[in-house]
Amino acid sequence: MKLIHIDSFRSLPKYRQIVLSVETAISEKRLRRGDKLPSVNKVALEFSLSRDTVLLAYEDLKKRGIIYARLGKGYYVKSEEFTLEQRVFLLFDEFNSFKEDLYNSFKETMGSSAQIDIFFHYFNIDVFKKLVNENNGDYSKYVIMPTTLQGVPDIIKALPKNDVYILDQTNASLAEYPSVHQNFVTDMYNGLTAGITKLRKYSKLVLIFPAFKQPPGMKEGFLRFCNDNGFSYEVIPDFENHSITPGEVYVIPNDRHLVNVIEQARVQQLRIGRDVGIISYNDIPLKKVVGNGITTISTDFTAMGKILAEMIVLQKRDSVENASRLIQRGSL
């Protein structure tokens, strides 16, 4: 059974690849306490490495108490009780306050033994592909926010299947990968249902939905709710050059549009929560204090980060829908 794996095309130093190979073999029970490691000369010869490179790897493992040396006999596994150092490739779509909560929660739960490198694709498929290809093989786990980008499944297939986790959004083409995600259809439908009594005060629901960044499930859940409950509705891609008709409720996934609606309400001297209603998406502290408070439909991003980290640490391969709720405030 081959224990050491070296990939000449990886940017990870060769000695680190040896260390990772031994750690992985022990964690997967392919190496047990007392088992002998391949000799320094054998590893050096097989992979065309210098003896110093192999010795550097073995000495690193020795210093950490994972292996020990017998004079003239070689190196042996000393302990199976260690935490496999995780190097995590974390690919976000963009960075904002609620994604920061997710990242901090994930990092805290992973603990000090994990090295976490964060990257951003900014909804650009070429950037997404470049980052995945350049970092393939350099990490023990790959956590990816695919958003609505087309062609993502084929790109992700280049990564080691058992090391990939999907975050925030998933779909049928990514069902083979473990994930912690939002169910945007259900979350939108249930969130609006929770506020239906107050929504009945208004004559029309308006969803501001720029299809480029937003999950299509949001629109599906919105339309299903309106049709099931007899609400008049409209879906618009943007709010530019738009005036507000009193009696409308705006459902707003994008915070830039939230600012636009609040400003337009002030221009028209409309009172938010009485003349016009607002439901925003994704809660942040600022929304508690703007006006009389902005009503939001929001998942728990702190919980999302924690659940994902626990899945990685415990080597679970689940598909978890993260909880969401309507937070009612003065804007409705």
PDB file of N, CA, C and O in Angstrom, residues 202-274:
ATOM      1  N   TYR A 202     -51.249  45.955   2.937  1.00  0.00           N
ATOM      2  CA  TYR A 202     -50.755  46.587   1.716  1.00  0.00           C
ATOM      3  C   TYR A 202     -51.458  46.017   0.488  1.00  0.00           C
ATOM      4  O   TYR A 202     -52.030  44.921   0.516  1.00  0.00           O
ATOM      5  N   SER A 203     -51.382  46.764  -0.607  1.00  0.00           N
ATOM      6  CA  SER A 203     -52.114  46.385  -1.824  1.00  0.00           C
ATOM      7  C   SER A 203     -51.272  45.593  -2.818  1.00  0.00           C
ATOM      8  O   SER A 203     -51.818  44.913  -3.692  1.00  0.00           O
ATOM      9  N   LYS A 204     -49.928  45.668  -2.683  1.00  0.00           N
ATOM     10  CA  LYS A 204     -49.088  45.036  -3.702  1.00  0.00           C
ATOM     11  C   LYS A 204     -47.710  44.713  -3.136  1.00  0.00           C
ATOM     12  O   LYS A 204     -47.161  45.495  -2.348  1.00  0.00           O
ATOM     13  N   LEU A 205     -47.172  43.569  -3.537  1.00  0.00           N
ATOM     14  CA  LEU A 205     -45.807  43.181  -3.166  1.00  0.00           C
ATOM     15  C   LEU A 205     -44.902  43.353  -4.384  1.00  0.00           C
ATOM     16  O   LEU A 205     -45.261  42.906  -5.494  1.00  0.00           O
ATOM     17  N   VAL A 206     -43.755  44.003  -4.190  1.00  0.00           N
ATOM     18  CA  VAL A 206     -42.803  44.225  -5.281  1.00  0.00           C
ATOM     19  C   VAL A 206     -41.460  43.607  -4.901  1.00  0.00           C
ATOM     20  O   VAL A 206     -40.869  43.980  -3.878  1.00  0.00           O
ATOM     21  N   LEU A 207     -40.995  42.657  -5.710  1.00  0.00           N
ATOM     22  CA  LEU A 207     -39.673  42.053  -5.510  1.00  0.00           C
ATOM     23  C   LEU A 207     -38.679  42.737  -6.434  1.00  0.00           C
ATOM     24  O   LEU A 207     -38.870  42.748  -7.661  1.00  0.00           O
ATOM     25  N   ILE A 208     -37.617  43.319  -5.850  1.00  0.00           N
ATOM     26  CA  ILE A 208     -36.540  43.895  -6.667  1.00  0.00           C
ATOM     27  C   ILE A 208     -35.505  42.790  -6.853  1.00  0.00           C
ATOM     28  O   ILE A 208     -34.801  42.417  -5.915  1.00  0.00           O
ATOM     29  N   PHE A 209     -35.412  42.261  -8.056  1.00  0.00           N
ATOM     30  CA  PHE A 209     -34.649  41.035  -8.268  1.00  0.00           C
ATOM     31  C   PHE A 209     -33.727  41.142  -9.480  1.00  0.00           C
ATOM     32  O   PHE A 209     -34.106  40.813 -10.606  1.00  0.00           O
ATOM     33  N   PRO A 210     -32.481  41.604  -9.262  1.00  0.00           N
ATOM     34  CA  PRO A 210     -31.495  41.550 -10.339  1.00  0.00           C
ATOM     35  C   PRO A 210     -30.998  40.108 -10.472  1.00  0.00           C
ATOM     36  O   PRO A 210     -30.336  39.587  -9.585  1.00  0.00           O
ATOM     37  N   ALA A 211     -31.329  39.441 -11.543  1.00  0.00           N
ATOM     38  CA  ALA A 211     -31.096  37.993 -11.661  1.00  0.00           C
ATOM     39  C   ALA A 211     -29.617  37.619 -11.653  1.00  0.00           C
ATOM     40  O   ALA A 211     -29.281  36.466 -11.383  1.00  0.00           O
ATOM     41  N   PHE A 212     -28.726  38.576 -11.914  1.00  0.00           N
ATOM     42  CA  PHE A 212     -27.311  38.252 -12.046  1.00  0.00           C
ATOM     43  C   PHE A 212     -26.738  37.620 -10.783  1.00  0.00           C
ATOM     44  O   PHE A 212     -26.117  36.584 -10.827  1.00  0.00           O
ATOM     45  N   LYS A 213     -26.939  38.241  -9.625  1.00  0.00           N
ATOM     46  CA  LYS A 213     -26.323  37.752  -8.399  1.00  0.00           C
ATOM     47  C   LYS A 213     -27.263  36.925  -7.530  1.00  0.00           C
ATOM     48  O   LYS A 213     -26.815  36.127  -6.725  1.00  0.00           O
ATOM     49  N   GLN A 214     -28.552  37.124  -7.660  1.00  0.00           N
ATOM     50  CA  GLN A 214     -29.467  36.555  -6.686  1.00  0.00           C
ATOM     51  C   GLN A 214     -29.877  35.126  -7.039  1.00  0.00           C
ATOM     52  O   GLN A 214     -30.071  34.798  -8.208  1.00  0.00           O
ATOM     53  N   PRO A 215     -30.029  34.282  -6.028  1.00  0.00           N
ATOM     54  CA  PRO A 215     -30.452  32.899  -6.255  1.00  0.00           C
ATOM     55  C   PRO A 215     -31.862  32.851  -6.850  1.00  0.00           C
ATOM     56  O   PRO A 215     -32.769  33.521  -6.332  1.00  0.00           O
ATOM     57  N   PRO A 216     -32.090  32.094  -7.914  1.00  0.00           N
ATOM     58  CA  PRO A 216     -33.423  32.049  -8.529  1.00  0.00           C
ATOM     59  C   PRO A 216     -34.503  31.541  -7.584  1.00  0.00           C
ATOM     60  O   PRO A 216     -35.680  31.847  -7.765  1.00  0.00           O
ATOM     61  N   GLY A 217     -34.108  30.782  -6.550  1.00  0.00           N
ATOM     62  CA  GLY A 217     -35.079  30.277  -5.594  1.00  0.00           C
ATOM     63  C   GLY A 217     -35.818  31.382  -4.861  1.00  0.00           C
ATOM     64  O   GLY A 217     -36.976  31.201  -4.438  1.00  0.00           O
ATOM     65  N   MET A 218     -35.173  32.539  -4.676  1.00  0.00           N
ATOM     66  CA  MET A 218     -35.850  33.671  -4.030  1.00  0.00           C
ATOM     67  C   MET A 218     -37.084  34.083  -4.825  1.00  0.00           C
ATOM     68  O   MET A 218     -38.175  34.258  -4.271  1.00  0.00           O
ATOM     69  N   LYS A 219     -36.907  34.231  -6.119  1.00  0.00           N
ATOM     70  CA  LYS A 219     -38.019  34.635  -6.986  1.00  0.00           C
ATOM     71  C   LYS A 219     -39.101  33.565  -7.006  1.00  0.00           C
ATOM     72  O   LYS A 219     -40.300  33.868  -6.936  1.00  0.00           O
ATOM     73  N   GLU A 220     -38.683  32.304  -7.070  1.00  0.00           N
ATOM     74  CA  GLU A 220     -39.647  31.204  -7.086  1.00  0.00           C
ATOM     75  C   GLU A 220     -40.488  31.193  -5.815  1.00  0.00           C
ATOM     76  O   GLU A 220     -41.718  31.031  -5.865  1.00  0.00           O
ATOM     77  N   GLY A 221     -39.847  31.359  -4.664  1.00  0.00           N
ATOM     78  CA  GLY A 221     -40.577  31.384  -3.398  1.00  0.00           C
ATOM     79  C   GLY A 221     -41.514  32.566  -3.303  1.00  0.00           C
ATOM     80  O   GLY A 221     -42.636  32.455  -2.772  1.00  0.00           O
ATOM     81  N   PHE A 222     -41.076  33.727  -3.811  1.00  0.00           N
ATOM     82  CA  PHE A 222     -41.897  34.940  -3.807  1.00  0.00           C
ATOM     83  C   PHE A 222     -43.158  34.744  -4.654  1.00  0.00           C
ATOM     84  O   PHE A 222     -44.276  35.030  -4.212  1.00  0.00           O
ATOM     85  N   LEU A 223     -42.973  34.242  -5.884  1.00  0.00           N
ATOM     86  CA  LEU A 223     -44.109  34.049  -6.781  1.00  0.00           C
ATOM     87  C   LEU A 223     -45.090  33.017  -6.220  1.00  0.00           C
ATOM     88  O   LEU A 223     -46.317  33.195  -6.301  1.00  0.00           O
ATOM     89  N   ARG A 224     -44.553  31.961  -5.646  1.00  0.00           N
ATOM     90  CA  ARG A 224     -45.409  30.921  -5.079  1.00  0.00           C
ATOM     91  C   ARG A 224     -46.255  31.480  -3.931  1.00  0.00           C
ATOM     92  O   ARG A 224     -47.447  31.208  -3.835  1.00  0.00           O
ATOM     93  N   PHE A 225     -45.626  32.279  -3.086  1.00  0.00           N
ATOM     94  CA  PHE A 225     -46.359  32.880  -1.959  1.00  0.00           C
ATOM     95  C   PHE A 225     -47.478  33.794  -2.458  1.00  0.00           C
ATOM     96  O   PHE A 225     -48.617  33.721  -1.979  1.00  0.00           O
ATOM     97  N   CYS A 226     -47.146  34.676  -3.395  1.00  0.00           N
ATOM     98  CA  CYS A 226     -48.143  35.629  -3.895  1.00  0.00           C
ATOM     99  C   CYS A 226     -49.314  34.909  -4.558  1.00  0.00           C
ATOM    100  O   CYS A 226     -50.492  35.254  -4.331  1.00  0.00           O
ATOM    101  N   ASN A 227     -49.024  33.900  -5.366  1.00  0.00           N
ATOM    102  CA  ASN A 227     -50.091  33.166  -6.047  1.00  0.00           C
ATOM    103  C   ASN A 227     -50.926  32.340  -5.081  1.00  0.00           C
ATOM    104  O   ASN A 227     -52.158  32.263  -5.205  1.00  0.00           O
ATOM    105  N   ASP A 228     -50.286  31.721  -4.102  1.00  0.00           N
ATOM    106  CA  ASP A 228     -51.022  30.905  -3.129  1.00  0.00           C
ATOM    107  C   ASP A 228     -51.931  31.732  -2.232  1.00  0.00           C
ATOM    108  O   ASP A 228     -52.959  31.245  -1.746  1.00  0.00           O
ATOM    109  N   ASN A 229     -51.553  33.003  -2.008  1.00  0.00           N
ATOM    110  CA  ASN A 229     -52.280  33.822  -1.036  1.00  0.00           C
ATOM    111  C   ASN A 229     -53.026  35.003  -1.657  1.00  0.00           C
ATOM    112  O   ASN A 229     -53.555  35.853  -0.932  1.00  0.00           O
ATOM    113  N   GLY A 230     -53.062  35.046  -2.983  1.00  0.00           N
ATOM    114  CA  GLY A 230     -53.870  36.044  -3.664  1.00  0.00           C
ATOM    115  C   GLY A 230     -53.349  37.464  -3.596  1.00  0.00           C
ATOM    116  O   GLY A 230     -54.127  38.419  -3.647  1.00  0.00           O
ATOM    117  N   PHE A 231     -52.025  37.642  -3.500  1.00  0.00           N
ATOM    118  CA  PHE A 231     -51.450  38.986  -3.467  1.00  0.00           C
ATOM    119  C   PHE A 231     -51.160  39.483  -4.884  1.00  0.00           C
ATOM    120  O   PHE A 231     -50.660  38.728  -5.731  1.00  0.00           O
ATOM    121  N   SER A 232     -51.451  40.744  -5.114  1.00  0.00           N
ATOM    122  CA  SER A 232     -50.988  41.397  -6.331  1.00  0.00           C
ATOM    123  C   SER A 232     -49.482  41.600  -6.205  1.00  0.00           C
ATOM    124  O   SER A 232     -48.982  41.919  -5.120  1.00  0.00           O
ATOM    125  N   TYR A 233     -48.748  41.391  -7.308  1.00  0.00           N
ATOM    126  CA  TYR A 233     -47.292  41.453  -7.190  1.00  0.00           C
ATOM    127  C   TYR A 233     -46.649  41.944  -8.486  1.00  0.00           C
ATOM    128  O   TYR A 233     -47.272  41.976  -9.550  1.00  0.00           O
ATOM    129  N   GLU A 234     -45.379  42.289  -8.364  1.00  0.00           N
ATOM    130  CA  GLU A 234     -44.557  42.682  -9.510  1.00  0.00           C
ATOM    131  C   GLU A 234     -43.116  42.323  -9.200  1.00  0.00           C
ATOM    132  O   GLU A 234     -42.674  42.394  -8.046  1.00  0.00           O
ATOM    133  N   VAL A 235     -42.375  41.913 -10.220  1.00  0.00           N
ATOM    134  CA  VAL A 235     -40.934  41.647 -10.088  1.00  0.00           C
ATOM    135  C   VAL A 235     -40.216  42.614 -11.011  1.00  0.00           C
ATOM    136  O   VAL A 235     -40.487  42.659 -12.216  1.00  0.00           O
ATOM    137  N   ILE A 236     -39.305  43.422 -10.429  1.00  0.00           N
ATOM    138  CA  ILE A 236     -38.543  44.382 -11.232  1.00  0.00           C
ATOM    139  C   ILE A 236     -37.047  44.119 -11.055  1.00  0.00           C
ATOM    140  O   ILE A 236     -36.611  43.680  -9.987  1.00  0.00           O
ATOM    141  N   PRO A 237     -36.230  44.350 -12.093  1.00  0.00           N
ATOM    142  CA  PRO A 237     -34.801  44.040 -11.998  1.00  0.00           C
ATOM    143  C   PRO A 237     -33.979  45.092 -11.261  1.00  0.00           C
ATOM    144  O   PRO A 237     -32.864  44.815 -10.809  1.00  0.00           O
ATOM    145  N   ASP A 238     -34.514  46.313 -11.155  1.00  0.00           N
ATOM    146  CA  ASP A 238     -33.751  47.408 -10.558  1.00  0.00           C
ATOM    147  C   ASP A 238     -34.728  48.445 -10.018  1.00  0.00           C
ATOM    148  O   ASP A 238     -35.922  48.395 -10.307  1.00  0.00           O
ATOM    149  N   PHE A 239     -34.193  49.393  -9.247  1.00  0.00           N
ATOM    150  CA  PHE A 239     -35.064  50.436  -8.686  1.00  0.00           C
ATOM    151  C   PHE A 239     -34.739  51.818  -9.255  1.00  0.00           C
ATOM    152  O   PHE A 239     -35.341  52.806  -8.867  1.00  0.00           O
ATOM    153  N   GLU A 240     -33.809  51.899 -10.166  1.00  0.00           N
ATOM    154  CA  GLU A 240     -33.433  53.195 -10.721  1.00  0.00           C
ATOM    155  C   GLU A 240     -34.624  53.825 -11.453  1.00  0.00           C
ATOM    156  O   GLU A 240     -35.358  53.155 -12.178  1.00  0.00           O
ATOM    157  N   ASN A 241     -34.791  55.122 -11.255  1.00  0.00           N
ATOM    158  CA  ASN A 241     -35.872  55.893 -11.902  1.00  0.00           C
ATOM    159  C   ASN A 241     -37.255  55.315 -11.590  1.00  0.00           C
ATOM    160  O   ASN A 241     -38.161  55.337 -12.425  1.00  0.00           O
ATOM    161  N   HIS A 242     -37.398  54.803 -10.390  1.00  0.00           N
ATOM    162  CA  HIS A 242     -38.654  54.170  -9.993  1.00  0.00           C
ATOM    163  C   HIS A 242     -39.294  55.002  -8.880  1.00  0.00           C
ATOM    164  O   HIS A 242     -38.622  55.406  -7.942  1.00  0.00           O
ATOM    165  N   SER A 243     -40.581  55.256  -8.998  1.00  0.00           N
ATOM    166  CA  SER A 243     -41.305  55.939  -7.931  1.00  0.00           C
ATOM    167  C   SER A 243     -42.141  54.925  -7.169  1.00  0.00           C
ATOM    168  O   SER A 243     -42.484  53.856  -7.683  1.00  0.00           O
ATOM    169  N   ILE A 244     -42.477  55.272  -5.916  1.00  0.00           N
ATOM    170  CA  ILE A 244     -43.214  54.366  -5.045  1.00  0.00           C
ATOM    171  C   ILE A 244     -44.687  54.743  -5.050  1.00  0.00           C
ATOM    172  O   ILE A 244     -45.040  55.921  -4.897  1.00  0.00           O
ATOM    173  N   THR A 245     -45.513  53.738  -5.231  1.00  0.00           N
ATOM    174  CA  THR A 245     -46.954  53.936  -5.075  1.00  0.00           C
ATOM    175  C   THR A 245     -47.336  53.573  -3.647  1.00  0.00           C
ATOM    176  O   THR A 245     -47.002  52.473  -3.189  1.00  0.00           O
ATOM    177  N   PRO A 246     -47.964  54.477  -2.911  1.00  0.00           N
ATOM    178  CA  PRO A 246     -48.362  54.147  -1.529  1.00  0.00           C
ATOM    179  C   PRO A 246     -49.159  52.841  -1.488  1.00  0.00           C
ATOM    180  O   PRO A 246     -50.010  52.585  -2.350  1.00  0.00           O
ATOM    181  N   GLY A 247     -48.868  52.020  -0.487  1.00  0.00           N
ATOM    182  CA  GLY A 247     -49.536  50.727  -0.359  1.00  0.00           C
ATOM    183  C   GLY A 247     -48.705  49.567  -0.876  1.00  0.00           C
ATOM    184  O   GLY A 247     -49.132  48.410  -0.808  1.00  0.00           O
ATOM    185  N   GLU A 248     -47.498  49.862  -1.386  1.00  0.00           N
ATOM    186  CA  GLU A 248     -46.623  48.797  -1.869  1.00  0.00           C
ATOM    187  C   GLU A 248     -45.695  48.312  -0.756  1.00  0.00           C
ATOM    188  O   GLU A 248     -45.294  49.078   0.118  1.00  0.00           O
ATOM    189  N   VAL A 249     -45.358  47.028  -0.818  1.00  0.00           N
ATOM    190  CA  VAL A 249     -44.324  46.447   0.033  1.00  0.00           C
ATOM    191  C   VAL A 249     -43.172  46.017  -0.871  1.00  0.00           C
ATOM    192  O   VAL A 249     -43.395  45.288  -1.843  1.00  0.00           O
ATOM    193  N   TYR A 250     -41.966  46.454  -0.544  1.00  0.00           N
ATOM    194  CA  TYR A 250     -40.793  46.085  -1.341  1.00  0.00           C
ATOM    195  C   TYR A 250     -40.002  44.980  -0.637  1.00  0.00           C
ATOM    196  O   TYR A 250     -39.633  45.113   0.530  1.00  0.00           O
ATOM    197  N   VAL A 251     -39.782  43.898  -1.354  1.00  0.00           N
ATOM    198  CA  VAL A 251     -38.944  42.793  -0.881  1.00  0.00           C
ATOM    199  C   VAL A 251     -37.608  42.948  -1.591  1.00  0.00           C
ATOM    200  O   VAL A 251     -37.545  42.904  -2.823  1.00  0.00           O
ATOM    201  N   ILE A 252     -36.529  43.138  -0.782  1.00  0.00           N
ATOM    202  CA  ILE A 252     -35.276  43.653  -1.350  1.00  0.00           C
ATOM    203  C   ILE A 252     -34.087  42.775  -0.945  1.00  0.00           C
ATOM    204  O   ILE A 252     -33.578  42.878   0.180  1.00  0.00           O
ATOM    205  N   PRO A 253     -33.590  41.919  -1.846  1.00  0.00           N
ATOM    206  CA  PRO A 253     -32.414  41.101  -1.524  1.00  0.00           C
ATOM    207  C   PRO A 253     -31.108  41.896  -1.474  1.00  0.00           C
ATOM    208  O   PRO A 253     -30.175  41.510  -0.774  1.00  0.00           O
ATOM    209  N   ASN A 254     -31.018  42.985  -2.225  1.00  0.00           N
ATOM    210  CA  ASN A 254     -29.766  43.722  -2.380  1.00  0.00           C
ATOM    211  C   ASN A 254     -29.789  45.001  -1.541  1.00  0.00           C
ATOM    212  O   ASN A 254     -30.722  45.807  -1.638  1.00  0.00           O
ATOM    213  N   ASP A 255     -28.746  45.217  -0.725  1.00  0.00           N
ATOM    214  CA  ASP A 255     -28.739  46.371   0.176  1.00  0.00           C
ATOM    215  C   ASP A 255     -28.612  47.709  -0.557  1.00  0.00           C
ATOM    216  O   ASP A 255     -29.033  48.742  -0.046  1.00  0.00           O
ATOM    217  N   ARG A 256     -28.028  47.707  -1.741  1.00  0.00           N
ATOM    218  CA  ARG A 256     -27.968  48.955  -2.511  1.00  0.00           C
ATOM    219  C   ARG A 256     -29.382  49.407  -2.872  1.00  0.00           C
ATOM    220  O   ARG A 256     -29.714  50.594  -2.790  1.00  0.00           O
ATOM    221  N   HIS A 257     -30.214  48.452  -3.253  1.00  0.00           N
ATOM    222  CA  HIS A 257     -31.596  48.790  -3.567  1.00  0.00           C
ATOM    223  C   HIS A 257     -32.375  49.178  -2.314  1.00  0.00           C
ATOM    224  O   HIS A 257     -33.303  49.996  -2.382  1.00  0.00           O
ATOM    225  N   LEU A 258     -32.002  48.613  -1.178  1.00  0.00           N
ATOM    226  CA  LEU A 258     -32.633  49.000   0.089  1.00  0.00           C
ATOM    227  C   LEU A 258     -32.426  50.492   0.338  1.00  0.00           C
ATOM    228  O   LEU A 258     -33.366  51.219   0.694  1.00  0.00           O
ATOM    229  N   VAL A 259     -31.209  50.964   0.141  1.00  0.00           N
ATOM    230  CA  VAL A 259     -30.911  52.390   0.311  1.00  0.00           C
ATOM    231  C   VAL A 259     -31.726  53.225  -0.680  1.00  0.00           C
ATOM    232  O   VAL A 259     -32.294  54.268  -0.331  1.00  0.00           O
ATOM    233  N   ASN A 260     -31.813  52.751  -1.930  1.00  0.00           N
ATOM    234  CA  ASN A 260     -32.577  53.471  -2.952  1.00  0.00           C
ATOM    235  C   ASN A 260     -34.045  53.638  -2.552  1.00  0.00           C
ATOM    236  O   ASN A 260     -34.623  54.724  -2.710  1.00  0.00           O
ATOM    237  N   VAL A 261     -34.645  52.571  -2.032  1.00  0.00           N
ATOM    238  CA  VAL A 261     -36.061  52.618  -1.657  1.00  0.00           C
ATOM    239  C   VAL A 261     -36.273  53.561  -0.474  1.00  0.00           C
ATOM    240  O   VAL A 261     -37.215  54.368  -0.464  1.00  0.00           O
ATOM    241  N   ILE A 262     -35.393  53.491   0.526  1.00  0.00           N
ATOM    242  CA  ILE A 262     -35.517  54.376   1.690  1.00  0.00           C
ATOM    243  C   ILE A 262     -35.388  55.838   1.267  1.00  0.00           C
ATOM    244  O   ILE A 262     -36.162  56.703   1.699  1.00  0.00           O
ATOM    245  N   GLU A 263     -34.418  56.123   0.398  1.00  0.00           N
ATOM    246  CA  GLU A 263     -34.229  57.497  -0.070  1.00  0.00           C
ATOM    247  C   GLU A 263     -35.442  57.984  -0.861  1.00  0.00           C
ATOM    248  O   GLU A 263     -35.885  59.133  -0.701  1.00  0.00           O
ATOM    249  N   GLN A 264     -35.989  57.125  -1.726  1.00  0.00           N
ATOM    250  CA  GLN A 264     -37.142  57.516  -2.534  1.00  0.00           C
ATOM    251  C   GLN A 264     -38.374  57.745  -1.658  1.00  0.00           C
ATOM    252  O   GLN A 264     -39.164  58.673  -1.899  1.00  0.00           O
ATOM    253  N   ALA A 265     -38.533  56.943  -0.618  1.00  0.00           N
ATOM    254  CA  ALA A 265     -39.647  57.137   0.313  1.00  0.00           C
ATOM    255  C   ALA A 265     -39.558  58.500   0.992  1.00  0.00           C
ATOM    256  O   ALA A 265     -40.572  59.189   1.180  1.00  0.00           O
ATOM    257  N   ARG A 266     -38.342  58.906   1.328  1.00  0.00           N
ATOM    258  CA  ARG A 266     -38.147  60.213   1.958  1.00  0.00           C
ATOM    259  C   ARG A 266     -38.448  61.340   0.973  1.00  0.00           C
ATOM    260  O   ARG A 266     -39.074  62.353   1.332  1.00  0.00           O
ATOM    261  N   VAL A 267     -38.009  61.164  -0.287  1.00  0.00           N
ATOM    262  CA  VAL A 267     -38.282  62.173  -1.317  1.00  0.00           C
ATOM    263  C   VAL A 267     -39.783  62.360  -1.485  1.00  0.00           C
ATOM    264  O   VAL A 267     -40.283  63.490  -1.624  1.00  0.00           O
ATOM    265  N   GLN A 268     -40.543  61.262  -1.459  1.00  0.00           N
ATOM    266  CA  GLN A 268     -41.990  61.313  -1.654  1.00  0.00           C
ATOM    267  C   GLN A 268     -42.742  61.549  -0.342  1.00  0.00           C
ATOM    268  O   GLN A 268     -43.970  61.576  -0.328  1.00  0.00           O
ATOM    269  N   GLN A 269     -41.971  61.721   0.757  1.00  0.00           N
ATOM    270  CA  GLN A 269     -42.546  61.956   2.081  1.00  0.00           C
ATOM    271  C   GLN A 269     -43.525  60.845   2.488  1.00  0.00           C
ATOM    272  O   GLN A 269     -44.615  61.096   3.013  1.00  0.00           O
ATOM    273  N   LEU A 270     -43.100  59.615   2.213  1.00  0.00           N
ATOM    274  CA  LEU A 270     -43.875  58.430   2.591  1.00  0.00           C
ATOM    275  C   LEU A 270     -43.279  57.835   3.851  1.00  0.00           C
ATOM    276  O   LEU A 270     -42.062  57.751   3.993  1.00  0.00           O
ATOM    277  N   ARG A 271     -44.148  57.422   4.763  1.00  0.00           N
ATOM    278  CA  ARG A 271     -43.663  56.837   6.008  1.00  0.00           C
ATOM    279  C   ARG A 271     -43.495  55.325   5.857  1.00  0.00           C
ATOM    280  O   ARG A 271     -44.447  54.620   5.508  1.00  0.00           O
ATOM    281  N   ILE A 272     -42.263  54.877   6.133  1.00  0.00           N
ATOM    282  CA  ILE A 272     -41.962  53.453   6.035  1.00  0.00           C
ATOM    283  C   ILE A 272     -42.652  52.719   7.193  1.00  0.00           C
ATOM    284  O   ILE A 272     -42.534  53.120   8.348  1.00  0.00           O
ATOM    285  N   GLY A 273     -43.350  51.655   6.870  1.00  0.00           N
ATOM    286  CA  GLY A 273     -44.097  50.911   7.878  1.00  0.00           C
ATOM    287  C   GLY A 273     -45.562  51.276   7.914  1.00  0.00           C
ATOM    288  O   GLY A 273     -46.369  50.588   8.540  1.00  0.00           O
ATOM    289  N   ARG A 274     -45.921  52.364   7.215  1.00  0.00           N
ATOM    290  CA  ARG A 274     -47.336  52.745   7.124  1.00  0.00           C
ATOM    291  C   ARG A 274     -47.752  52.964   5.672  1.00  0.00           C
ATOM    292  O   ARG A 274     -48.639  52.306   5.169  1.00  0.00           O
TER     293      ARG A 274
END
